[in-house]
């Protein structure tokens, strides 16, 4: 798995990162459960004294799911993805440009890289891929300057739901000219539209402090490539490693 950004929105790496492959493990979650993702810019650095996404890498954080026949062999670039969460942008009245506004990455930094997301209650049971994405916009003023950081996890969702949300292709859903990808955040901003389908089931654009308080009970540390149900204690169990897409 690479911690270098994907900047070509037509690349198959946009789905689940570069150099990843399916693994044998699957993490079981129930529809309606909350899962927590953790993102850090440097491998092995999970210190809360360092910004999770630093270097003025401001931008939205989004989470997708894709129903697949078998999560242990599914290819992310072939899947149909539906968005379940978006923490994007909100204006800061005291800011003079977009750098000073409120972004999803600010919220990650406020809680040591953690982002809690609810699995939709009504989706049909079965195997899924879960995809977390952070988009850094500090160099997005020119085509190809947006930097995507993502990873995928293998899930088996239980429950009695029947919903099969309409999905999009990744790559395919994003264009380099999309206003949420090609944008100068160093100028004054009055609006922002994140890339991809609209109507995410959960969305956030709150002040980062409020968000950090909202999810403070979920501040259990684990790596970008780990995922665990909030209800599970003892996250050190090796099962947490079995659902991540490895190299």
PDB file of C-alpha atoms in Angstrom:
ATOM      1  CA  UNK A   1       0.000   0.000   0.000  1.00  0.00           C
ATOM      2  CA  UNK A   2       1.290   3.451  -0.927  1.00  0.00           C
ATOM      3  CA  UNK A   3       1.012   6.647   1.096  1.00  0.00           C
ATOM      4  CA  UNK A   4       1.714   8.665  -2.062  1.00  0.00           C
ATOM      5  CA  UNK A   5      -1.351  10.427  -3.490  1.00  0.00           C
ATOM      6  CA  UNK A   6      -3.299   9.335  -6.538  1.00  0.00           C
ATOM      7  CA  UNK A   7      -3.668  12.372  -8.805  1.00  0.00           C
ATOM      8  CA  UNK A   8      -4.922  10.736 -12.005  1.00  0.00           C
ATOM      9  CA  UNK A   9      -8.676  10.319 -11.579  1.00  0.00           C
ATOM     10  CA  UNK A  10      -8.751   7.842 -14.476  1.00  0.00           C
ATOM     11  CA  UNK A  11      -6.334   5.456 -12.759  1.00  0.00           C
ATOM     12  CA  UNK A  12      -7.572   2.146 -11.348  1.00  0.00           C
ATOM     13  CA  UNK A  13      -5.576   3.065  -8.228  1.00  0.00           C
ATOM     14  CA  UNK A  14      -8.305   5.599  -7.401  1.00  0.00           C
ATOM     15  CA  UNK A  15     -10.486   2.762  -6.139  1.00  0.00           C
ATOM     16  CA  UNK A  16      -8.365   1.173  -3.403  1.00  0.00           C
ATOM     17  CA  UNK A  17      -4.876   2.723  -3.646  1.00  0.00           C
ATOM     18  CA  UNK A  18      -1.767   1.542  -5.466  1.00  0.00           C
ATOM     19  CA  UNK A  19      -0.218  -1.858  -4.891  1.00  0.00           C
ATOM     20  CA  UNK A  20      -3.066  -3.315  -2.852  1.00  0.00           C
ATOM     21  CA  UNK A  21      -4.700  -6.690  -3.237  1.00  0.00           C
ATOM     22  CA  UNK A  22      -7.482  -8.668  -1.629  1.00  0.00           C
ATOM     23  CA  UNK A  23      -6.749 -10.574   1.582  1.00  0.00           C
ATOM     24  CA  UNK A  24      -8.399 -13.612   3.143  1.00  0.00           C
ATOM     25  CA  UNK A  25      -9.973 -11.869   6.136  1.00  0.00           C
ATOM     26  CA  UNK A  26     -13.355 -10.171   6.350  1.00  0.00           C
ATOM     27  CA  UNK A  27     -14.612  -7.965   9.185  1.00  0.00           C
ATOM     28  CA  UNK A  28     -18.194  -8.743  10.251  1.00  0.00           C
ATOM     29  CA  UNK A  29     -20.442  -5.761  11.000  1.00  0.00           C
ATOM     30  CA  UNK A  30     -24.184  -5.390  11.400  1.00  0.00           C
ATOM     31  CA  UNK A  31     -26.185  -2.943   9.335  1.00  0.00           C
ATOM     32  CA  UNK A  32     -26.628   0.141  11.500  1.00  0.00           C
ATOM     33  CA  UNK A  33     -23.330  -0.358  13.340  1.00  0.00           C
ATOM     34  CA  UNK A  34     -20.789   2.439  13.570  1.00  0.00           C
ATOM     35  CA  UNK A  35     -17.268   1.849  12.318  1.00  0.00           C
ATOM     36  CA  UNK A  36     -14.270   4.094  12.853  1.00  0.00           C
ATOM     37  CA  UNK A  37     -11.549   4.765  10.313  1.00  0.00           C
ATOM     38  CA  UNK A  38      -8.197   6.280  11.185  1.00  0.00           C
ATOM     39  CA  UNK A  39      -6.034   8.195   8.713  1.00  0.00           C
ATOM     40  CA  UNK A  40      -2.441   9.352   9.171  1.00  0.00           C
ATOM     41  CA  UNK A  41      -0.104  10.809   6.602  1.00  0.00           C
ATOM     42  CA  UNK A  42       2.984   8.860   7.687  1.00  0.00           C
ATOM     43  CA  UNK A  43       3.125   5.065   8.169  1.00  0.00           C
ATOM     44  CA  UNK A  44       3.645   4.123  11.783  1.00  0.00           C
ATOM     45  CA  UNK A  45       3.047   7.646  13.099  1.00  0.00           C
ATOM     46  CA  UNK A  46      -0.128   7.591  15.155  1.00  0.00           C
ATOM     47  CA  UNK A  47       0.904  10.202  17.685  1.00  0.00           C
ATOM     48  CA  UNK A  48      -1.854  12.640  18.541  1.00  0.00           C
ATOM     49  CA  UNK A  49       0.760  15.357  18.939  1.00  0.00           C
ATOM     50  CA  UNK A  50       1.207  15.338  15.155  1.00  0.00           C
ATOM     51  CA  UNK A  51      -1.530  16.326  12.745  1.00  0.00           C
ATOM     52  CA  UNK A  52      -3.103  13.298  11.125  1.00  0.00           C
ATOM     53  CA  UNK A  53      -3.334  15.085   7.757  1.00  0.00           C
ATOM     54  CA  UNK A  54      -0.873  17.955   8.112  1.00  0.00           C
ATOM     55  CA  UNK A  55       1.039  20.264   5.842  1.00  0.00           C
ATOM     56  CA  UNK A  56      -2.062  22.354   5.049  1.00  0.00           C
ATOM     57  CA  UNK A  57      -3.539  19.371   3.200  1.00  0.00           C
ATOM     58  CA  UNK A  58      -7.065  20.748   3.509  1.00  0.00           C
ATOM     59  CA  UNK A  59      -9.970  18.990   1.859  1.00  0.00           C
ATOM     60  CA  UNK A  60     -13.016  16.739   2.179  1.00  0.00           C
ATOM     61  CA  UNK A  61     -13.214  13.264   3.683  1.00  0.00           C
ATOM     62  CA  UNK A  62     -15.675  10.827   2.122  1.00  0.00           C
ATOM     63  CA  UNK A  63     -16.605   7.184   2.645  1.00  0.00           C
ATOM     64  CA  UNK A  64     -18.086   4.776   0.103  1.00  0.00           C
ATOM     65  CA  UNK A  65     -19.334   1.188   0.094  1.00  0.00           C
ATOM     66  CA  UNK A  66     -19.695  -1.337  -2.703  1.00  0.00           C
ATOM     67  CA  UNK A  67     -21.651  -4.594  -2.636  1.00  0.00           C
ATOM     68  CA  UNK A  68     -19.556  -7.451  -4.028  1.00  0.00           C
ATOM     69  CA  UNK A  69     -19.999 -11.184  -4.481  1.00  0.00           C
ATOM     70  CA  UNK A  70     -16.878 -12.054  -2.489  1.00  0.00           C
ATOM     71  CA  UNK A  71     -14.951  -9.395  -0.585  1.00  0.00           C
ATOM     72  CA  UNK A  72     -11.832 -11.599  -0.497  1.00  0.00           C
ATOM     73  CA  UNK A  73     -11.479 -11.512  -4.276  1.00  0.00           C
ATOM     74  CA  UNK A  74     -13.321  -8.352  -5.364  1.00  0.00           C
ATOM     75  CA  UNK A  75     -11.520  -5.723  -7.445  1.00  0.00           C
ATOM     76  CA  UNK A  76     -12.309  -2.194  -6.326  1.00  0.00           C
ATOM     77  CA  UNK A  77     -12.016  -0.718  -9.800  1.00  0.00           C
ATOM     78  CA  UNK A  78     -14.726  -3.126 -10.996  1.00  0.00           C
ATOM     79  CA  UNK A  79     -17.163  -2.399  -8.169  1.00  0.00           C
ATOM     80  CA  UNK A  80     -20.221  -0.132  -8.015  1.00  0.00           C
ATOM     81  CA  UNK A  81     -19.688   2.401  -5.215  1.00  0.00           C
ATOM     82  CA  UNK A  82     -22.293   4.332  -3.242  1.00  0.00           C
ATOM     83  CA  UNK A  83     -21.417   7.155  -0.882  1.00  0.00           C
ATOM     84  CA  UNK A  84     -22.416   6.764   2.771  1.00  0.00           C
ATOM     85  CA  UNK A  85     -20.614   9.708   4.385  1.00  0.00           C
ATOM     86  CA  UNK A  86     -19.167  13.099   3.492  1.00  0.00           C
ATOM     87  CA  UNK A  87     -17.409  15.616   5.746  1.00  0.00           C
ATOM     88  CA  UNK A  88     -16.592  18.390   3.306  1.00  0.00           C
ATOM     89  CA  UNK A  89     -16.431  22.173   3.831  1.00  0.00           C
ATOM     90  CA  UNK A  90     -18.009  24.989   5.819  1.00  0.00           C
ATOM     91  CA  UNK A  91     -17.189  28.680   5.679  1.00  0.00           C
ATOM     92  CA  UNK A  92     -15.307  30.310   8.521  1.00  0.00           C
ATOM     93  CA  UNK A  93     -16.622  33.894   8.861  1.00  0.00           C
ATOM     94  CA  UNK A  94     -13.268  35.093  10.139  1.00  0.00           C
ATOM     95  CA  UNK A  95     -11.201  33.485   7.369  1.00  0.00           C
ATOM     96  CA  UNK A  96      -9.864  35.396   4.376  1.00  0.00           C
ATOM     97  CA  UNK A  97      -9.506  32.338   2.128  1.00  0.00           C
ATOM     98  CA  UNK A  98     -10.332  28.660   1.904  1.00  0.00           C
ATOM     99  CA  UNK A  99      -7.262  27.644   3.860  1.00  0.00           C
ATOM    100  CA  UNK A 100      -8.885  29.095   6.954  1.00  0.00           C
ATOM    101  CA  UNK A 101     -12.285  27.483   6.433  1.00  0.00           C
ATOM    102  CA  UNK A 102     -13.502  24.253   8.038  1.00  0.00           C
ATOM    103  CA  UNK A 103     -12.650  21.040   6.192  1.00  0.00           C
ATOM    104  CA  UNK A 104     -13.087  17.330   6.759  1.00  0.00           C
ATOM    105  CA  UNK A 105      -9.358  17.017   7.257  1.00  0.00           C
ATOM    106  CA  UNK A 106      -9.590  19.527  10.132  1.00  0.00           C
ATOM    107  CA  UNK A 107     -12.024  17.158  11.798  1.00  0.00           C
ATOM    108  CA  UNK A 108      -9.620  14.262  11.352  1.00  0.00           C
ATOM    109  CA  UNK A 109      -6.910  16.302  13.041  1.00  0.00           C
ATOM    110  CA  UNK A 110      -9.215  17.230  15.909  1.00  0.00           C
ATOM    111  CA  UNK A 111      -9.622  13.591  16.901  1.00  0.00           C
ATOM    112  CA  UNK A 112      -6.226  12.097  16.139  1.00  0.00           C
ATOM    113  CA  UNK A 113      -7.137  10.957  12.647  1.00  0.00           C
ATOM    114  CA  UNK A 114     -10.428   9.262  13.549  1.00  0.00           C
ATOM    115  CA  UNK A 115     -13.650   9.406  11.551  1.00  0.00           C
ATOM    116  CA  UNK A 116     -16.737   7.487  12.715  1.00  0.00           C
ATOM    117  CA  UNK A 117     -19.278   6.386  10.126  1.00  0.00           C
ATOM    118  CA  UNK A 118     -22.558   4.515  10.415  1.00  0.00           C
ATOM    119  CA  UNK A 119     -23.193   1.546   8.154  1.00  0.00           C
ATOM    120  CA  UNK A 120     -26.629   2.139   6.561  1.00  0.00           C
ATOM    121  CA  UNK A 121     -29.352   0.339   8.494  1.00  0.00           C
ATOM    122  CA  UNK A 122     -31.364  -0.758   5.477  1.00  0.00           C
ATOM    123  CA  UNK A 123     -28.736  -2.188   3.147  1.00  0.00           C
ATOM    124  CA  UNK A 124     -28.989  -5.819   2.125  1.00  0.00           C
ATOM    125  CA  UNK A 125     -26.706  -8.267   3.921  1.00  0.00           C
ATOM    126  CA  UNK A 126     -23.674  -9.634   2.153  1.00  0.00           C
ATOM    127  CA  UNK A 127     -20.085  -8.877   1.282  1.00  0.00           C
ATOM    128  CA  UNK A 128     -18.971  -5.270   0.804  1.00  0.00           C
ATOM    129  CA  UNK A 129     -15.898  -3.176   0.285  1.00  0.00           C
ATOM    130  CA  UNK A 130     -15.646  -0.033   2.415  1.00  0.00           C
ATOM    131  CA  UNK A 131     -13.535   2.809   1.022  1.00  0.00           C
ATOM    132  CA  UNK A 132     -12.220   5.809   2.970  1.00  0.00           C
ATOM    133  CA  UNK A 133     -10.951   8.817   1.017  1.00  0.00           C
ATOM    134  CA  UNK A 134      -9.258  12.086   1.923  1.00  0.00           C
ATOM    135  CA  UNK A 135      -8.742  14.644  -0.857  1.00  0.00           C
ATOM    136  CA  UNK A 136      -5.992  17.225  -0.309  1.00  0.00           C
ATOM    137  CA  UNK A 137      -6.641  20.449  -2.233  1.00  0.00           C
ATOM    138  CA  UNK A 138      -3.588  22.558  -1.408  1.00  0.00           C
ATOM    139  CA  UNK A 139      -2.247  22.141  -4.967  1.00  0.00           C
ATOM    140  CA  UNK A 140      -5.584  21.727  -6.717  1.00  0.00           C
ATOM    141  CA  UNK A 141      -5.497  25.065  -8.546  1.00  0.00           C
ATOM    142  CA  UNK A 142      -4.155  23.332 -11.656  1.00  0.00           C
ATOM    143  CA  UNK A 143      -5.415  20.225 -13.426  1.00  0.00           C
ATOM    144  CA  UNK A 144      -4.148  17.062 -11.773  1.00  0.00           C
ATOM    145  CA  UNK A 145      -3.118  18.877  -8.611  1.00  0.00           C
ATOM    146  CA  UNK A 146      -5.721  17.347  -6.300  1.00  0.00           C
ATOM    147  CA  UNK A 147      -4.275  14.570  -4.152  1.00  0.00           C
ATOM    148  CA  UNK A 148      -6.419  11.546  -3.284  1.00  0.00           C
ATOM    149  CA  UNK A 149      -5.534   9.304  -0.357  1.00  0.00           C
ATOM    150  CA  UNK A 150      -7.678   6.183   0.080  1.00  0.00           C
ATOM    151  CA  UNK A 151      -7.836   2.636   1.321  1.00  0.00           C
ATOM    152  CA  UNK A 152     -10.385  -0.186   1.198  1.00  0.00           C
ATOM    153  CA  UNK A 153     -11.608  -2.700   3.775  1.00  0.00           C
ATOM    154  CA  UNK A 154     -13.409  -6.031   3.375  1.00  0.00           C
ATOM    155  CA  UNK A 155     -16.710  -6.385   5.226  1.00  0.00           C
ATOM    156  CA  UNK A 156     -19.487  -8.880   5.684  1.00  0.00           C
ATOM    157  CA  UNK A 157     -22.665  -7.022   6.614  1.00  0.00           C
ATOM    158  CA  UNK A 158     -25.404  -8.827   8.513  1.00  0.00           C
ATOM    159  CA  UNK A 159     -29.031  -7.776   8.933  1.00  0.00           C
ATOM    160  CA  UNK A 160     -32.437  -7.979   7.294  1.00  0.00           C
ATOM    161  CA  UNK A 161     -32.290  -4.940   5.024  1.00  0.00           C
ATOM    162  CA  UNK A 162     -33.169  -5.040   1.349  1.00  0.00           C
ATOM    163  CA  UNK A 163     -31.781  -1.752  -0.013  1.00  0.00           C
ATOM    164  CA  UNK A 164     -29.379  -1.932  -2.932  1.00  0.00           C
ATOM    165  CA  UNK A 165     -28.204   1.672  -3.454  1.00  0.00           C
ATOM    166  CA  UNK A 166     -27.378   2.846  -6.942  1.00  0.00           C
ATOM    167  CA  UNK A 167     -23.641   3.123  -7.408  1.00  0.00           C
ATOM    168  CA  UNK A 168     -20.939   4.748  -9.522  1.00  0.00           C
ATOM    169  CA  UNK A 169     -17.615   3.574 -10.889  1.00  0.00           C
ATOM    170  CA  UNK A 170     -14.265   4.529  -9.389  1.00  0.00           C
ATOM    171  CA  UNK A 171     -12.522   5.466 -11.574  1.00  0.00           C
ATOM    172  CA  UNK A 172     -15.288   6.991 -13.658  1.00  0.00           C
ATOM    173  CA  UNK A 173     -17.297   9.122 -11.244  1.00  0.00           C
ATOM    174  CA  UNK A 174     -14.632  11.819 -10.943  1.00  0.00           C
ATOM    175  CA  UNK A 175     -13.349  14.146 -13.667  1.00  0.00           C
ATOM    176  CA  UNK A 176     -10.197  16.227 -13.376  1.00  0.00           C
ATOM    177  CA  UNK A 177     -12.274  19.334 -14.160  1.00  0.00           C
ATOM    178  CA  UNK A 178     -14.871  18.746 -11.437  1.00  0.00           C
ATOM    179  CA  UNK A 179     -15.205  21.912  -9.327  1.00  0.00           C
ATOM    180  CA  UNK A 180     -14.491  19.943  -6.164  1.00  0.00           C
ATOM    181  CA  UNK A 181     -11.199  18.689  -7.611  1.00  0.00           C
ATOM    182  CA  UNK A 182      -9.963  21.619  -9.706  1.00  0.00           C
ATOM    183  CA  UNK A 183     -10.177  24.528  -7.266  1.00  0.00           C
ATOM    184  CA  UNK A 184      -8.045  27.266  -5.753  1.00  0.00           C
ATOM    185  CA  UNK A 185      -8.668  27.077  -2.020  1.00  0.00           C
ATOM    186  CA  UNK A 186      -6.163  29.871  -1.405  1.00  0.00           C
ATOM    187  CA  UNK A 187      -8.770  32.381  -2.602  1.00  0.00           C
ATOM    188  CA  UNK A 188     -11.968  33.418  -0.830  1.00  0.00           C
ATOM    189  CA  UNK A 189     -14.554  30.647  -1.071  1.00  0.00           C
ATOM    190  CA  UNK A 190     -18.342  30.950  -1.007  1.00  0.00           C
ATOM    191  CA  UNK A 191     -19.251  27.338  -1.791  1.00  0.00           C
ATOM    192  CA  UNK A 192     -17.762  23.910  -2.294  1.00  0.00           C
ATOM    193  CA  UNK A 193     -19.148  20.762  -3.906  1.00  0.00           C
ATOM    194  CA  UNK A 194     -17.276  17.571  -3.136  1.00  0.00           C
ATOM    195  CA  UNK A 195     -16.638  15.180  -6.030  1.00  0.00           C
ATOM    196  CA  UNK A 196     -18.780  12.144  -6.642  1.00  0.00           C
ATOM    197  CA  UNK A 197     -22.478  11.471  -6.229  1.00  0.00           C
ATOM    198  CA  UNK A 198     -24.556  13.787  -4.070  1.00  0.00           C
ATOM    199  CA  UNK A 199     -26.908  12.756  -1.315  1.00  0.00           C
ATOM    200  CA  UNK A 200     -24.514  10.892   0.979  1.00  0.00           C
ATOM    201  CA  UNK A 201     -26.503   9.198   3.713  1.00  0.00           C
ATOM    202  CA  UNK A 202     -24.507  11.031   6.367  1.00  0.00           C
ATOM    203  CA  UNK A 203     -22.840  14.381   5.918  1.00  0.00           C
ATOM    204  CA  UNK A 204     -20.834  16.725   8.092  1.00  0.00           C
ATOM    205  CA  UNK A 205     -19.736  20.305   7.620  1.00  0.00           C
ATOM    206  CA  UNK A 206     -19.471  21.355  11.240  1.00  0.00           C
ATOM    207  CA  UNK A 207     -16.865  23.348  13.084  1.00  0.00           C
ATOM    208  CA  UNK A 208     -14.066  20.919  13.842  1.00  0.00           C
ATOM    209  CA  UNK A 209     -14.320  21.438  17.595  1.00  0.00           C
ATOM    210  CA  UNK A 210     -17.967  20.423  17.600  1.00  0.00           C
ATOM    211  CA  UNK A 211     -17.155  17.358  15.535  1.00  0.00           C
ATOM    212  CA  UNK A 212     -14.338  16.297  17.842  1.00  0.00           C
ATOM    213  CA  UNK A 213     -16.734  16.485  20.793  1.00  0.00           C
ATOM    214  CA  UNK A 214     -19.352  14.557  18.862  1.00  0.00           C
ATOM    215  CA  UNK A 215     -17.091  11.587  18.282  1.00  0.00           C
ATOM    216  CA  UNK A 216     -14.888  11.854  21.350  1.00  0.00           C
ATOM    217  CA  UNK A 217     -16.244   8.561  22.666  1.00  0.00           C
ATOM    218  CA  UNK A 218     -14.902   6.851  19.548  1.00  0.00           C
ATOM    219  CA  UNK A 219     -11.285   7.889  20.007  1.00  0.00           C
ATOM    220  CA  UNK A 220      -9.808   4.397  20.004  1.00  0.00           C
ATOM    221  CA  UNK A 221      -6.497   4.428  18.165  1.00  0.00           C
ATOM    222  CA  UNK A 222      -5.776   2.238  15.210  1.00  0.00           C
ATOM    223  CA  UNK A 223      -3.973   2.589  11.881  1.00  0.00           C
ATOM    224  CA  UNK A 224      -5.273   3.910   8.551  1.00  0.00           C
ATOM    225  CA  UNK A 225      -5.521   0.368   7.273  1.00  0.00           C
ATOM    226  CA  UNK A 226      -7.526  -0.894  10.269  1.00  0.00           C
ATOM    227  CA  UNK A 227     -11.251  -0.857  10.852  1.00  0.00           C
ATOM    228  CA  UNK A 228     -13.245  -2.058  13.809  1.00  0.00           C
ATOM    229  CA  UNK A 229     -16.781  -1.847  15.119  1.00  0.00           C
ATOM    230  CA  UNK A 230     -17.141   0.644  17.948  1.00  0.00           C
ATOM    231  CA  UNK A 231     -18.888  -2.009  20.015  1.00  0.00           C
ATOM    232  CA  UNK A 232     -15.844  -4.293  19.899  1.00  0.00           C
ATOM    233  CA  UNK A 233     -13.476  -4.013  22.830  1.00  0.00           C
ATOM    234  CA  UNK A 234      -9.883  -5.163  22.764  1.00  0.00           C
ATOM    235  CA  UNK A 235      -9.043  -3.873  19.313  1.00  0.00           C
ATOM    236  CA  UNK A 236      -5.590  -5.404  19.567  1.00  0.00           C
ATOM    237  CA  UNK A 237      -7.069  -8.719  18.416  1.00  0.00           C
ATOM    238  CA  UNK A 238      -5.417  -9.778  15.170  1.00  0.00           C
ATOM    239  CA  UNK A 239      -8.828  -9.940  13.473  1.00  0.00           C
ATOM    240  CA  UNK A 240      -8.554  -6.195  12.816  1.00  0.00           C
ATOM    241  CA  UNK A 241      -5.736  -6.861  10.345  1.00  0.00           C
ATOM    242  CA  UNK A 242      -7.598  -9.479   8.364  1.00  0.00           C
ATOM    243  CA  UNK A 243     -10.003  -7.171   6.577  1.00  0.00           C
ATOM    244  CA  UNK A 244      -7.501  -4.621   5.272  1.00  0.00           C
ATOM    245  CA  UNK A 245      -6.350  -4.683   1.691  1.00  0.00           C
ATOM    246  CA  UNK A 246      -2.645  -5.511   1.819  1.00  0.00           C
ATOM    247  CA  UNK A 247       0.347  -5.424  -0.445  1.00  0.00           C
TER     248      UNK A 247
END
